[in-house]
GROMACS .gro file of C-alpha atoms in nm:
model
  501
    1MET     CA    1  -1.509  -0.062  -0.868
    2ARG     CA    2  -1.695   0.110  -0.587
    3LEU     CA    3  -1.926   0.395  -0.689
    4PRO     CA    4  -1.868   0.745  -0.551
    5ARG     CA    5  -2.031   0.809  -0.214
    6ARG     CA    6  -2.264   1.106  -0.175
    7VAL     CA    7  -2.188   1.340   0.115
    8PRO     CA    8  -2.391   1.640   0.236
    9TRP     CA    9  -2.103   1.891   0.228
   10ALA     CA   10  -1.976   2.061  -0.088
   11SER     CA   11  -1.621   2.066   0.046
   12VAL     CA   12  -1.442   1.938   0.353
   13SER     CA   13  -1.408   2.296   0.473
   14GLU     CA   14  -1.784   2.301   0.542
   15LEU     CA   15  -1.751   1.996   0.768
   16GLU     CA   16  -1.450   2.157   0.932
   17GLN     CA   17  -1.658   2.468   1.002
   18ILE     CA   18  -1.922   2.258   1.178
   19CYS     CA   19  -1.650   2.086   1.379
   20THR     CA   20  -1.519   2.428   1.484
   21TRP     CA   21  -1.863   2.544   1.595
   22ILE     CA   22  -1.913   2.231   1.805
   23TYR     CA   23  -1.575   2.185   1.974
   24THR     CA   24  -1.398   2.522   1.994
   25ASP     CA   25  -1.579   2.634   2.311
   26GLU     CA   26  -1.788   2.388   2.508
   27ASN     CA   27  -1.986   2.670   2.670
   28ASP     CA   28  -2.063   2.856   2.344
   29ILE     CA   29  -2.423   2.749   2.292
   30GLY     CA   30  -2.471   2.997   2.008
   31ALA     CA   31  -2.203   2.824   1.801
   32LYS     CA   32  -2.363   2.489   1.868
   33ILE     CA   33  -2.698   2.627   1.747
   34PHE     CA   34  -2.524   2.732   1.423
   35ALA     CA   35  -2.404   2.372   1.387
   36VAL     CA   36  -2.757   2.242   1.454
   37ASN     CA   37  -2.900   2.470   1.187
   38ARG     CA   38  -2.640   2.365   0.928
   39LEU     CA   39  -2.687   1.996   1.002
   40SER     CA   40  -3.064   2.035   0.988
   41ALA     CA   41  -3.034   2.201   0.647
   42TRP     CA   42  -2.820   1.913   0.522
   43LYS     CA   43  -3.068   1.661   0.659
   44ALA     CA   44  -3.350   1.830   0.466
   45ILE     CA   45  -3.181   1.761   0.131
   46THR     CA   46  -3.002   1.429   0.186
   47CYS     CA   47  -2.949   1.147   0.435
   48LEU     CA   48  -2.688   1.222   0.696
   49PRO     CA   49  -2.420   0.971   0.793
   50HIS     CA   50  -2.500   0.813   1.127
   51ALA     CA   51  -2.222   1.005   1.299
   52LEU     CA   52  -2.362   1.342   1.194
   53GLU     CA   53  -2.720   1.240   1.271
   54SER     CA   54  -2.614   1.130   1.621
   55ALA     CA   55  -2.420   1.452   1.669
   56LEU     CA   56  -2.728   1.651   1.564
   57SER     CA   57  -2.951   1.465   1.812
   58ILE     CA   58  -2.710   1.521   2.101
   59LEU     CA   59  -2.652   1.888   2.013
   60VAL     CA   60  -3.028   1.955   2.003
   61VAL     CA   61  -3.065   1.815   2.356
   62ILE     CA   62  -2.759   2.009   2.480
   63ALA     CA   63  -2.898   2.333   2.336
   64GLN     CA   64  -3.240   2.262   2.486
   65ASP     CA   65  -3.084   2.180   2.823
   66ASN     CA   66  -2.886   2.506   2.834
   67THR     CA   67  -3.125   2.756   2.676
   68CYS     CA   68  -3.455   2.667   2.849
   69PRO     CA   69  -3.370   2.495   3.177
   70SER     CA   70  -3.672   2.627   3.366
   71SER     CA   71  -3.945   2.562   3.110
   72THR     CA   72  -3.841   2.202   3.040
   73SER     CA   73  -3.896   1.924   3.289
   74SER     CA   74  -3.603   1.718   3.406
   75LEU     CA   75  -3.776   1.399   3.293
   76SER     CA   76  -3.812   1.526   2.937
   77ILE     CA   77  -3.444   1.621   2.918
   78ARG     CA   78  -3.340   1.283   3.060
   79GLN     CA   79  -3.554   1.104   2.803
   80SER     CA   80  -3.407   1.310   2.520
   81TYR     CA   81  -3.048   1.246   2.632
   82SER     CA   82  -3.121   0.874   2.673
   83THR     CA   83  -3.278   0.846   2.328
   84ALA     CA   84  -2.985   1.022   2.160
   85ILE     CA   85  -2.727   0.798   2.328
   86ILE     CA   86  -2.926   0.479   2.263
   87ARG     CA   87  -2.952   0.567   1.894
   88LEU     CA   88  -2.579   0.646   1.880
   89VAL     CA   89  -2.474   0.310   2.026
   90ASN     CA   90  -2.730   0.103   1.836
   91GLY     CA   91  -2.651   0.274   1.507
   92LEU     CA   92  -2.282   0.194   1.548
   93VAL     CA   93  -2.318  -0.165   1.665
   94ASP     CA   94  -2.615  -0.308   1.474
   95PRO     CA   95  -2.469  -0.273   1.120
   96LEU     CA   96  -2.161  -0.465   1.238
   97GLN     CA   97  -2.350  -0.779   1.339
   98LEU     CA   98  -2.195  -0.948   1.037
   99GLY     CA   99  -2.129  -1.306   1.147
  100ALA     CA  100  -2.340  -1.618   1.134
  101TYR     CA  101  -2.384  -1.594   1.511
  102ALA     CA  102  -2.485  -1.282   1.704
  103ARG     CA  103  -2.215  -1.108   1.906
  104SER     CA  104  -2.259  -0.908   2.222
  105ILE     CA  105  -2.291  -0.533   2.191
  106ALA     CA  106  -2.003  -0.492   2.435
  107SER     CA  107  -1.759  -0.692   2.219
  108ILE     CA  108  -1.838  -0.491   1.905
  109ALA     CA  109  -1.825  -0.162   2.095
  110ASN     CA  110  -1.486  -0.263   2.234
  111GLN     CA  111  -1.352  -0.311   1.880
  112LEU     CA  112  -1.482   0.033   1.786
  113GLY     CA  113  -1.314   0.188   2.088
  114LEU     CA  114  -1.649   0.298   2.231
  115PRO     CA  115  -1.629   0.352   2.610
  116PRO     CA  116  -1.782   0.048   2.787
  117TRP     CA  117  -1.977   0.262   3.030
  118LEU     CA  118  -2.173   0.414   2.742
  119VAL     CA  119  -2.286   0.064   2.647
  120GLU     CA  120  -2.391   0.000   3.007
  121LEU     CA  121  -2.574   0.332   3.019
  122ARG     CA  122  -2.751   0.244   2.696
  123HIS     CA  123  -2.866  -0.085   2.854
  124ALA     CA  124  -2.984   0.091   3.171
  125ALA     CA  125  -3.174   0.357   2.976
  126THR     CA  126  -3.345   0.087   2.767
  127HIS     CA  127  -3.430  -0.180   3.022
  128GLU     CA  128  -3.397  -0.017   3.362
  129ASP     CA  129  -3.462   0.319   3.529
  130LEU     CA  130  -3.347   0.629   3.344
  131PRO     CA  131  -2.997   0.740   3.452
  132SER     CA  132  -2.960   1.067   3.638
  133LEU     CA  133  -2.938   1.395   3.452
  134ASP     CA  134  -2.578   1.456   3.555
  135LEU     CA  135  -2.474   1.113   3.433
  136LEU     CA  136  -2.651   1.168   3.102
  137ARG     CA  137  -2.479   1.505   3.055
  138ASP     CA  138  -2.142   1.336   3.109
  139ALA     CA  139  -2.241   1.066   2.860
  140ALA     CA  140  -2.332   1.333   2.603
  141ARG     CA  141  -1.992   1.501   2.644
  142GLU     CA  142  -1.816   1.164   2.618
  143SER     CA  143  -2.014   1.075   2.306
  144MET     CA  144  -1.927   1.402   2.134
  145SER     CA  145  -1.561   1.352   2.224
  146TRP     CA  146  -1.569   1.004   2.073
  147LEU     CA  147  -1.728   1.138   1.754
  148LEU     CA  148  -1.458   1.404   1.731
  149HIS     CA  149  -1.170   1.156   1.740
  150ASN     CA  150  -1.338   0.878   1.543
  151TYR     CA  151  -1.537   1.064   1.279
  152PHE     CA  152  -1.474   1.436   1.243
  153LEU     CA  153  -1.093   1.438   1.260
  154PRO     CA  154  -1.038   1.126   1.041
  155THR     CA  155  -1.285   1.260   0.783
  156ILE     CA  156  -1.136   1.609   0.772
  157ASN     CA  157  -0.779   1.477   0.776
  158PRO     CA  158  -0.763   1.111   0.661
  159THR     CA  159  -0.411   1.075   0.803
  160THR     CA  160  -0.550   1.119   1.153
  161LEU     CA  161  -0.596   0.772   1.297
  162PRO     CA  162  -0.828   0.694   1.588
  163GLU     CA  163  -0.653   0.593   1.907
  164ASN     CA  164  -0.690   0.287   2.130
  165ARG     CA  165  -0.793   0.042   1.860
  166SER     CA  166  -0.815  -0.315   1.985
  167THR     CA  167  -0.607  -0.564   1.787
  168LEU     CA  168  -0.759  -0.871   1.627
  169ARG     CA  169  -0.710  -1.175   1.849
  170SER     CA  170  -0.514  -1.470   1.719
  171LEU     CA  171  -0.702  -1.755   1.554
  172GLU     CA  172  -0.434  -2.010   1.636
  173PRO     CA  173  -0.584  -2.126   1.971
  174ALA     CA  174  -0.923  -2.199   1.811
  175LEU     CA  175  -0.762  -2.393   1.526
  176LYS     CA  176  -0.550  -2.594   1.769
  177GLN     CA  177  -0.859  -2.675   1.977
  178TYR     CA  178  -1.048  -2.786   1.667
  179LYS     CA  179  -0.754  -2.998   1.554
  180ARG     CA  180  -0.725  -3.165   1.895
  181LEU     CA  181  -1.096  -3.251   1.912
  182LEU     CA  182  -1.111  -3.386   1.557
  183LYS     CA  183  -0.808  -3.606   1.615
  184ILE     CA  184  -0.980  -3.760   1.916
  185THR     CA  185  -1.298  -3.838   1.722
  186LEU     CA  186  -1.109  -3.972   1.420
  187ARG     CA  187  -0.910  -4.213   1.632
  188ASP     CA  188  -1.217  -4.329   1.823
  189ALA     CA  189  -1.548  -4.289   1.639
  190SER     CA  190  -1.744  -4.377   1.953
  191LEU     CA  191  -1.646  -4.041   2.105
  192ARG     CA  192  -1.809  -3.829   1.834
  193THR     CA  193  -2.134  -3.784   2.026
  194ARG     CA  194  -1.945  -3.692   2.339
  195TYR     CA  195  -1.738  -3.419   2.173
  196LYS     CA  196  -2.002  -3.295   1.928
  197THR     CA  197  -2.098  -3.000   2.149
  198ASP     CA  198  -1.734  -2.901   2.198
  199ILE     CA  199  -1.668  -2.910   1.824
  200LEU     CA  200  -1.974  -2.696   1.753
  201SER     CA  201  -1.855  -2.450   2.016
  202VAL     CA  202  -1.517  -2.420   1.839
  203LEU     CA  203  -1.688  -2.367   1.504
  204LYS     CA  204  -1.898  -2.089   1.656
  205ASP     CA  205  -1.583  -1.932   1.801
  206ILE     CA  206  -1.423  -1.932   1.456
  207GLU     CA  207  -1.734  -1.766   1.313
  208ARG     CA  208  -1.715  -1.502   1.588
  209TRP     CA  209  -1.352  -1.443   1.492
  210ILE     CA  210  -1.457  -1.386   1.130
  211ALA     CA  211  -1.716  -1.133   1.246
  212GLU     CA  212  -1.450  -0.960   1.458
  213ALA     CA  213  -1.217  -0.957   1.158
  214GLN     CA  214  -1.486  -0.794   0.944
  215VAL     CA  215  -1.522  -0.519   1.203
  216ALA     CA  216  -1.144  -0.484   1.221
  217GLY     CA  217  -1.126  -0.454   0.843
  218ASN     CA  218  -1.406  -0.199   0.853
  219VAL     CA  219  -1.225   0.006   1.117
  220ALA     CA  220  -0.894  -0.021   0.933
  221ALA     CA  221  -1.057   0.131   0.626
  222ARG     CA  222  -1.212   0.408   0.839
  223GLU     CA  223  -1.557   0.298   0.724
  224ILE     CA  224  -1.735   0.245   1.052
  225GLY     CA  225  -2.101   0.161   0.998
  226TRP     CA  226  -2.224   0.506   0.900
  227GLU     CA  227  -1.983   0.539   0.605
  228THR     CA  228  -2.102   0.254   0.386
  229THR     CA  229  -2.397   0.035   0.302
  230ILE     CA  230  -2.422  -0.308   0.147
  231SER     CA  231  -2.576  -0.165  -0.171
  232GLU     CA  232  -2.277   0.065  -0.211
  233VAL     CA  233  -2.019  -0.206  -0.148
  234LEU     CA  234  -2.166  -0.477  -0.367
  235SER     CA  235  -2.197  -0.409  -0.737
  236GLY     CA  236  -2.319  -0.761  -0.819
  237SER     CA  237  -2.491  -1.053  -0.653
  238ASN     CA  238  -2.191  -1.283  -0.701
  239GLN     CA  239  -1.935  -1.051  -0.547
  240VAL     CA  240  -1.813  -1.076  -0.191
  241ASP     CA  241  -1.837  -0.789   0.054
  242PRO     CA  242  -1.486  -0.636   0.074
  243LYS     CA  243  -1.491  -0.655   0.454
  244GLU     CA  244  -1.585  -1.023   0.442
  245ARG     CA  245  -1.318  -1.091   0.181
  246TRP     CA  246  -1.059  -0.918   0.401
  247ALA     CA  247  -1.163  -1.135   0.697
  248LEU     CA  248  -1.158  -1.453   0.487
  249GLU     CA  249  -0.807  -1.370   0.364
  250ARG     CA  250  -0.685  -1.341   0.723
  251LEU     CA  251  -0.856  -1.673   0.799
  252CYS     CA  252  -0.694  -1.839   0.497
  253ASP     CA  253  -0.352  -1.712   0.601
  254ALA     CA  254  -0.401  -1.878   0.940
  255LEU     CA  255  -0.510  -2.204   0.775
  256LEU     CA  256  -0.203  -2.204   0.549
  257GLU     CA  257   0.035  -2.180   0.841
  258ARG     CA  258   0.237  -2.492   0.911
  259GLY     CA  259   0.052  -2.704   1.163
  260ALA     CA  260  -0.292  -2.634   1.013
  261LEU     CA  261  -0.375  -2.758   0.662
  262VAL     CA  262  -0.010  -2.851   0.617
  263PRO     CA  263   0.111  -3.096   0.886
  264LEU     CA  264   0.391  -2.960   1.099
  265SER     CA  265   0.598  -3.277   1.064
  266ARG     CA  266   0.727  -3.352   0.716
  267LYS     CA  267   0.683  -3.723   0.784
  268LYS     CA  268   0.307  -3.669   0.796
  269ARG     CA  269   0.305  -3.510   0.451
  270ASP     CA  270   0.243  -3.848   0.292
  271PHE     CA  271   0.083  -3.770  -0.041
  272PRO     CA  272  -0.134  -4.018  -0.236
  273GLN     CA  273   0.042  -4.151  -0.545
  274ASP     CA  274  -0.269  -4.203  -0.756
  275THR     CA  275  -0.432  -3.860  -0.711
  276PHE     CA  276  -0.315  -3.501  -0.674
  277LEU     CA  277  -0.472  -3.458  -0.330
  278PRO     CA  278  -0.345  -3.376   0.022
  279PRO     CA  279  -0.257  -3.644   0.277
  280LYS     CA  280  -0.561  -3.860   0.355
  281PHE     CA  281  -0.558  -3.791   0.728
  282SER     CA  282  -0.534  -3.415   0.674
  283VAL     CA  283  -0.838  -3.430   0.446
  284GLN     CA  284  -1.037  -3.617   0.711
  285LEU     CA  285  -0.919  -3.372   0.976
  286TRP     CA  286  -0.999  -3.042   0.806
  287THR     CA  287  -1.288  -3.124   0.571
  288PRO     CA  288  -1.562  -3.059   0.835
  289LEU     CA  289  -1.425  -2.712   0.909
  290LEU     CA  290  -1.376  -2.618   0.543
  291GLN     CA  291  -1.725  -2.735   0.448
  292HIS     CA  292  -1.871  -2.546   0.744
  293LEU     CA  293  -1.697  -2.225   0.639
  294GLN     CA  294  -1.808  -2.263   0.277
  295SER     CA  295  -2.169  -2.316   0.384
  296PHE     CA  296  -2.169  -1.980   0.565
  297HIS     CA  297  -1.937  -1.789   0.329
  298SER     CA  298  -1.980  -1.855  -0.042
  299GLY     CA  299  -1.651  -1.684  -0.123
  300PHE     CA  300  -1.438  -1.896   0.110
  301TYR     CA  301  -1.319  -2.161  -0.140
  302PRO     CA  302  -1.219  -1.906  -0.410
  303THR     CA  303  -1.043  -1.694  -0.148
  304LEU     CA  304  -0.845  -1.989  -0.012
  305ALA     CA  305  -0.752  -2.100  -0.364
  306GLY     CA  306  -0.634  -1.749  -0.446
  307ARG     CA  307  -0.415  -1.729  -0.136
  308ILE     CA  308  -0.262  -2.067  -0.225
  309ILE     CA  309  -0.177  -1.956  -0.578
  310SER     CA  310  -0.025  -1.632  -0.447
  311THR     CA  311   0.193  -1.838  -0.212
  312LEU     CA  312   0.304  -2.080  -0.483
  313LEU     CA  313   0.404  -1.821  -0.740
  314PRO     CA  314   0.732  -1.637  -0.672
  315GLU     CA  315   0.708  -1.271  -0.585
  316SER     CA  316   0.957  -1.184  -0.860
  317GLU     CA  317   1.147  -1.353  -1.137
  318ASN     CA  318   1.469  -1.321  -0.939
  319SER     CA  319   1.328  -1.470  -0.619
  320ASP     CA  320   1.554  -1.728  -0.459
  321ASP     CA  321   1.384  -2.062  -0.390
  322VAL     CA  322   1.669  -2.216  -0.193
  323GLN     CA  323   1.487  -2.150   0.135
  324ARG     CA  324   1.151  -2.281   0.013
  325ASP     CA  325   1.000  -2.593   0.166
  326SER     CA  326   0.913  -2.803  -0.138
  327SER     CA  327   0.687  -3.042   0.057
  328TYR     CA  328   0.492  -2.745   0.195
  329ASP     CA  329   0.442  -2.606  -0.156
  330ILE     CA  330   0.319  -2.934  -0.298
  331CYS     CA  331   0.087  -2.983   0.001
  332ILE     CA  332  -0.093  -2.651  -0.041
  333ALA     CA  333  -0.104  -2.707  -0.418
  334ARG     CA  334  -0.285  -3.034  -0.355
  335TRP     CA  335  -0.524  -2.853  -0.122
  336ALA     CA  336  -0.604  -2.615  -0.409
  337LYS     CA  337  -0.696  -2.915  -0.624
  338TRP     CA  338  -0.910  -3.049  -0.339
  339ILE     CA  339  -1.092  -2.715  -0.328
  340VAL     CA  340  -1.178  -2.743  -0.698
  341ASP     CA  341  -1.308  -3.098  -0.652
  342ALA     CA  342  -1.509  -2.995  -0.344
  343SER     CA  343  -1.660  -2.699  -0.532
  344SER     CA  344  -1.759  -2.927  -0.819
  345GLU     CA  345  -1.937  -3.163  -0.580
  346TYR     CA  346  -2.123  -2.870  -0.424
  347ASP     CA  347  -2.204  -2.696  -0.755
  348SER     CA  348  -2.070  -2.831  -1.083
  349GLU     CA  349  -2.094  -2.494  -1.260
  350THR     CA  350  -1.917  -2.310  -0.979
  351GLY     CA  351  -1.646  -2.576  -0.965
  352HIS     CA  352  -1.591  -2.556  -1.340
  353ASP     CA  353  -1.559  -2.177  -1.328
  354LEU     CA  354  -1.315  -2.196  -1.037
  355ARG     CA  355  -1.105  -2.458  -1.219
  356ARG     CA  356  -1.090  -2.245  -1.532
  357GLU     CA  357  -1.002  -1.925  -1.347
  358MET     CA  358  -0.727  -2.096  -1.148
  359ALA     CA  359  -0.582  -2.259  -1.461
  360LEU     CA  360  -0.581  -1.931  -1.654
  361THR     CA  361  -0.417  -1.748  -1.364
  362LEU     CA  362  -0.141  -2.009  -1.343
  363MET     CA  363  -0.090  -2.011  -1.719
  364GLN     CA  364  -0.052  -1.635  -1.732
  365SER     CA  365   0.193  -1.624  -1.443
  366LEU     CA  366   0.400  -1.926  -1.545
  367GLY     CA  367   0.403  -1.824  -1.910
  368HIS     CA  368   0.543  -1.485  -1.818
  369ILE     CA  369   0.817  -1.638  -1.604
  370TRP     CA  370   0.910  -1.903  -1.858
  371SER     CA  371   0.945  -1.644  -2.133
  372VAL     CA  372   1.282  -1.549  -1.982
  373PRO     CA  373   1.544  -1.779  -2.141
  374ASN     CA  374   1.699  -2.040  -1.914
  375ARG     CA  375   1.509  -1.906  -1.615
  376HIS     CA  376   1.397  -2.159  -1.350
  377ARG     CA  377   1.549  -2.460  -1.522
  378THR     CA  378   1.720  -2.633  -1.235
  379TYR     CA  379   1.695  -2.961  -1.052
  380VAL     CA  380   1.356  -3.088  -0.940
  381PRO     CA  381   1.317  -3.351  -0.666
  382SER     CA  382   1.192  -3.687  -0.788
  383THR     CA  383   0.877  -3.653  -0.575
  384PHE     CA  384   0.744  -3.402  -0.827
  385THR     CA  385   0.793  -3.606  -1.144
  386LYS     CA  386   0.427  -3.712  -1.154
  387TYR     CA  387   0.187  -3.505  -1.367
  388GLY     CA  388   0.479  -3.369  -1.569
  389VAL     CA  389   0.614  -3.148  -1.293
  390ALA     CA  390   0.974  -3.243  -1.365
  391GLN     CA  391   0.949  -3.061  -1.697
  392VAL     CA  392   0.928  -2.728  -1.517
  393GLY     CA  393   1.258  -2.742  -1.340
  394SER     CA  394   1.240  -2.504  -1.045
  395ARG     CA  395   1.166  -2.597  -0.685
  396ALA     CA  396   0.966  -2.274  -0.655
  397LEU     CA  397   0.747  -2.348  -0.958
  398ALA     CA  398   0.726  -2.727  -0.951
  399SER     CA  399   0.424  -2.730  -0.723
  400ALA     CA  400   0.246  -2.463  -0.926
  401MET     CA  401   0.301  -2.660  -1.244
  402GLY     CA  402   0.181  -2.978  -1.075
  403LEU     CA  403  -0.138  -2.798  -0.978
  404LEU     CA  404  -0.181  -2.664  -1.331
  405ASP     CA  405  -0.138  -3.011  -1.481
  406SER     CA  406  -0.393  -3.162  -1.244
  407LEU     CA  407  -0.644  -2.886  -1.323
  408CYS     CA  408  -0.610  -2.935  -1.699
  409ILE     CA  409  -0.631  -3.316  -1.705
  410GLY     CA  410  -0.958  -3.426  -1.863
  411ILE     CA  411  -1.057  -3.078  -1.982
  412PRO     CA  412  -0.988  -3.061  -2.361
  413ASN     CA  413  -0.975  -2.682  -2.385
  414LEU     CA  414  -0.738  -2.648  -2.092
  415GLU     CA  415  -0.518  -2.934  -2.212
  416THR     CA  416  -0.486  -2.769  -2.554
  417ALA     CA  417  -0.395  -2.434  -2.397
  418LEU     CA  418  -0.138  -2.597  -2.171
  419THR     CA  419   0.022  -2.784  -2.463
  420MET     CA  420   0.046  -2.459  -2.658
  421LEU     CA  421   0.197  -2.281  -2.359
  422ARG     CA  422   0.466  -2.543  -2.321
  423SER     CA  423   0.552  -2.532  -2.690
  424LEU     CA  424   0.584  -2.154  -2.686
  425THR     CA  425   0.797  -2.145  -2.373
  426SER     CA  426   1.023  -2.440  -2.448
  427ASP     CA  427   1.395  -2.375  -2.453
  428VAL     CA  428   1.528  -2.270  -2.792
  429LYS     CA  429   1.892  -2.361  -2.838
  430PRO     CA  430   2.077  -2.071  -3.003
  431SER     CA  431   2.289  -2.152  -3.309
  432ASP     CA  432   2.595  -1.974  -3.448
  433TRP     CA  433   2.543  -1.753  -3.749
  434SER     CA  434   2.748  -1.840  -4.056
  435SER     CA  435   2.831  -1.668  -4.385
  436ASP     CA  436   2.577  -1.890  -4.561
  437ASP     CA  437   2.304  -1.752  -4.338
  438MET     CA  438   2.409  -1.398  -4.424
  439SER     CA  439   2.409  -1.478  -4.795
  440LEU     CA  440   2.061  -1.623  -4.778
  441MET     CA  441   1.926  -1.319  -4.590
  442ASN     CA  442   2.090  -1.076  -4.834
  443GLN     CA  443   1.943  -1.270  -5.127
  444ARG     CA  444   1.595  -1.236  -4.977
  445LEU     CA  445   1.653  -0.863  -4.924
  446ASN     CA  446   1.762  -0.816  -5.285
  447ASN     CA  447   1.455  -1.003  -5.409
  448ILE     CA  448   1.233  -0.765  -5.216
  449LEU     CA  449   1.413  -0.453  -5.338
  450THR     CA  450   1.423  -0.557  -5.706
  451SER     CA  451   1.066  -0.688  -5.721
  452ASP     CA  452   0.840  -0.519  -5.979
  453LEU     CA  453   0.561  -0.315  -5.825
  454ASP     CA  454   0.249  -0.202  -6.007
  455PRO     CA  455   0.292   0.177  -6.067
  456SER     CA  456  -0.079   0.226  -6.003
  457SER     CA  457  -0.055   0.060  -5.663
  458LYS     CA  458  -0.044   0.279  -5.354
  459TYR     CA  459   0.263   0.086  -5.251
  460ALA     CA  460   0.455   0.184  -5.565
  461THR     CA  461   0.792   0.347  -5.505
  462SER     CA  462   0.888   0.694  -5.622
  463GLU     CA  463   1.119   0.756  -5.920
  464GLU     CA  464   1.398   0.873  -5.691
  465HIS     CA  465   1.379   0.544  -5.504
  466LEU     CA  466   1.383   0.344  -5.829
  467GLU     CA  467   1.699   0.525  -5.938
  468MET     CA  468   1.874   0.412  -5.622
  469SER     CA  469   2.096   0.113  -5.688
  470VAL     CA  470   2.067  -0.197  -5.485
  471GLU     CA  471   2.433  -0.174  -5.392
  472GLU     CA  472   2.363   0.141  -5.191
  473ILE     CA  473   2.141  -0.059  -4.952
  474PRO     CA  474   2.367  -0.183  -4.671
  475GLY     CA  475   2.176  -0.509  -4.622
  476TRP     CA  476   2.257  -0.761  -4.350
  477GLN     CA  477   2.592  -0.765  -4.178
  478LEU     CA  478   2.743  -1.013  -3.936
  479LEU     CA  479   2.882  -0.828  -3.636
  480ASP     CA  480   3.170  -0.965  -3.436
  481GLU     CA  481   3.334  -0.874  -3.107
  482ASN     CA  482   3.537  -0.596  -3.272
  483SER     CA  483   3.227  -0.416  -3.404
  484GLY     CA  484   3.131  -0.283  -3.062
  485TRP     CA  485   2.791  -0.455  -3.069
  486ARG     CA  486   2.647  -0.583  -2.746
  487PRO     CA  487   2.307  -0.736  -2.667
  488CYS     CA  488   2.028  -0.521  -2.527
  489PRO     CA  489   1.647  -0.547  -2.490
  490ILE     CA  490   1.433  -0.481  -2.795
  491GLY     CA  491   1.340  -0.114  -2.819
  492VAL     CA  492   1.650   0.007  -2.634
  493HIS     CA  493   1.942   0.175  -2.813
  494LEU     CA  494   2.266   0.179  -2.621
  495ALA     CA  495   2.494   0.470  -2.708
  496VAL     CA  496   2.828   0.560  -2.562
  497GLY     CA  497   2.782   0.710  -2.217
  498ASP     CA  498   2.404   0.729  -2.228
  499LEU     CA  499   2.091   0.522  -2.262
  500VAL     CA  500   1.829   0.619  -2.518
  501LEU     CA  501   1.482   0.467  -2.502
   0.00000   0.00000   0.00000
């Protein structure tokens, strides 16, 4: 769980007051000085978010430009404006260089909705001649307007969403390009050197997409750069940054689309009979990309396995699996097993932990579903009879059970747990109650009621209870259709016209 974040204001009304001083009247320099004083006081006791620190720097220059125009040289004002704008842009963009490969400042600024001409002005002020004073004044006004709509208003009123957010581009073209290039090199190994540069270019493009997705996830959570730090997000060394996890989940969803990890044609879903693994050609096709992603993102394999399990398990107990593609389910289940094997080859301890966590997750979910009598006990295609899948019965759960069986094979503890789970969730055939059963139960009740208890024991009955005859105890009764009894869940009493919990 993320720790609380420290803010300089005691209540949002204080931040709202500063916003009022800054934006109510553009020509009211006195109000802006009040805002500068309040922000300076906050800065003296705690670190300001980057948005407020940038606002403070720009307001100081605006106040200086309007209160002492004659005593301050134009060059000094231009340098102060330039510095404030450079720090604003750099402070927004630099923390979002999250990918394995550096991205351009313009692309990140575009995702943040930052005006492109501010980025160009920042470049000119850094590497070229200082912009004119009029242009810098316009840039200061534009920067304060951007901060109003992207920081002040969303912070004061979280339901206020920034406008003009760029959408995340589709990953499908990059995956198709990768797939096309790998097919060429697999069919003709002599072309690998020729297409090596193109393949590396596609891999870099996918990494750029992940970095863009992290920024998009950051923006969606209204946590743009200044709002969070890595130390605040991560509570342990083995945990994944939430923004990176969000990006990896979007990546995994794209990989699980038909035509990616799962061949589009069902004829190409030719599964090995001796192992619970995906089609051989698919493994050769996608292994370089998956290994590349895991090398740069340690949480990729667990994230992909989690998305596969979420896809395999039904959303609800009443979900209809008539529309499900059974060959698609078994294909992604086999990819989950491949992930475990690949993790074990990379790090045996990590692979063992991933296997155990996946098996426990499946056991918990399947055990809960199987606890409902006669639920999911229908026909299973013959292609799923290996690894005991046919014992499950449902098209929706056959692939999940096949994955669970393959994960438990060869692991004594997991095999024992799976055997116990099957024994507890096996179908119990109900039998009809007879008068002999009632007699036996009443005999046991009478033995309990007439048993001698030690008077000194704390469980001893009172004299009034001892005087009560056994005949007064109603005992067990066999109810029939005329008794008005009807089945209901344990803990629920059904009365006439109402329901009492």
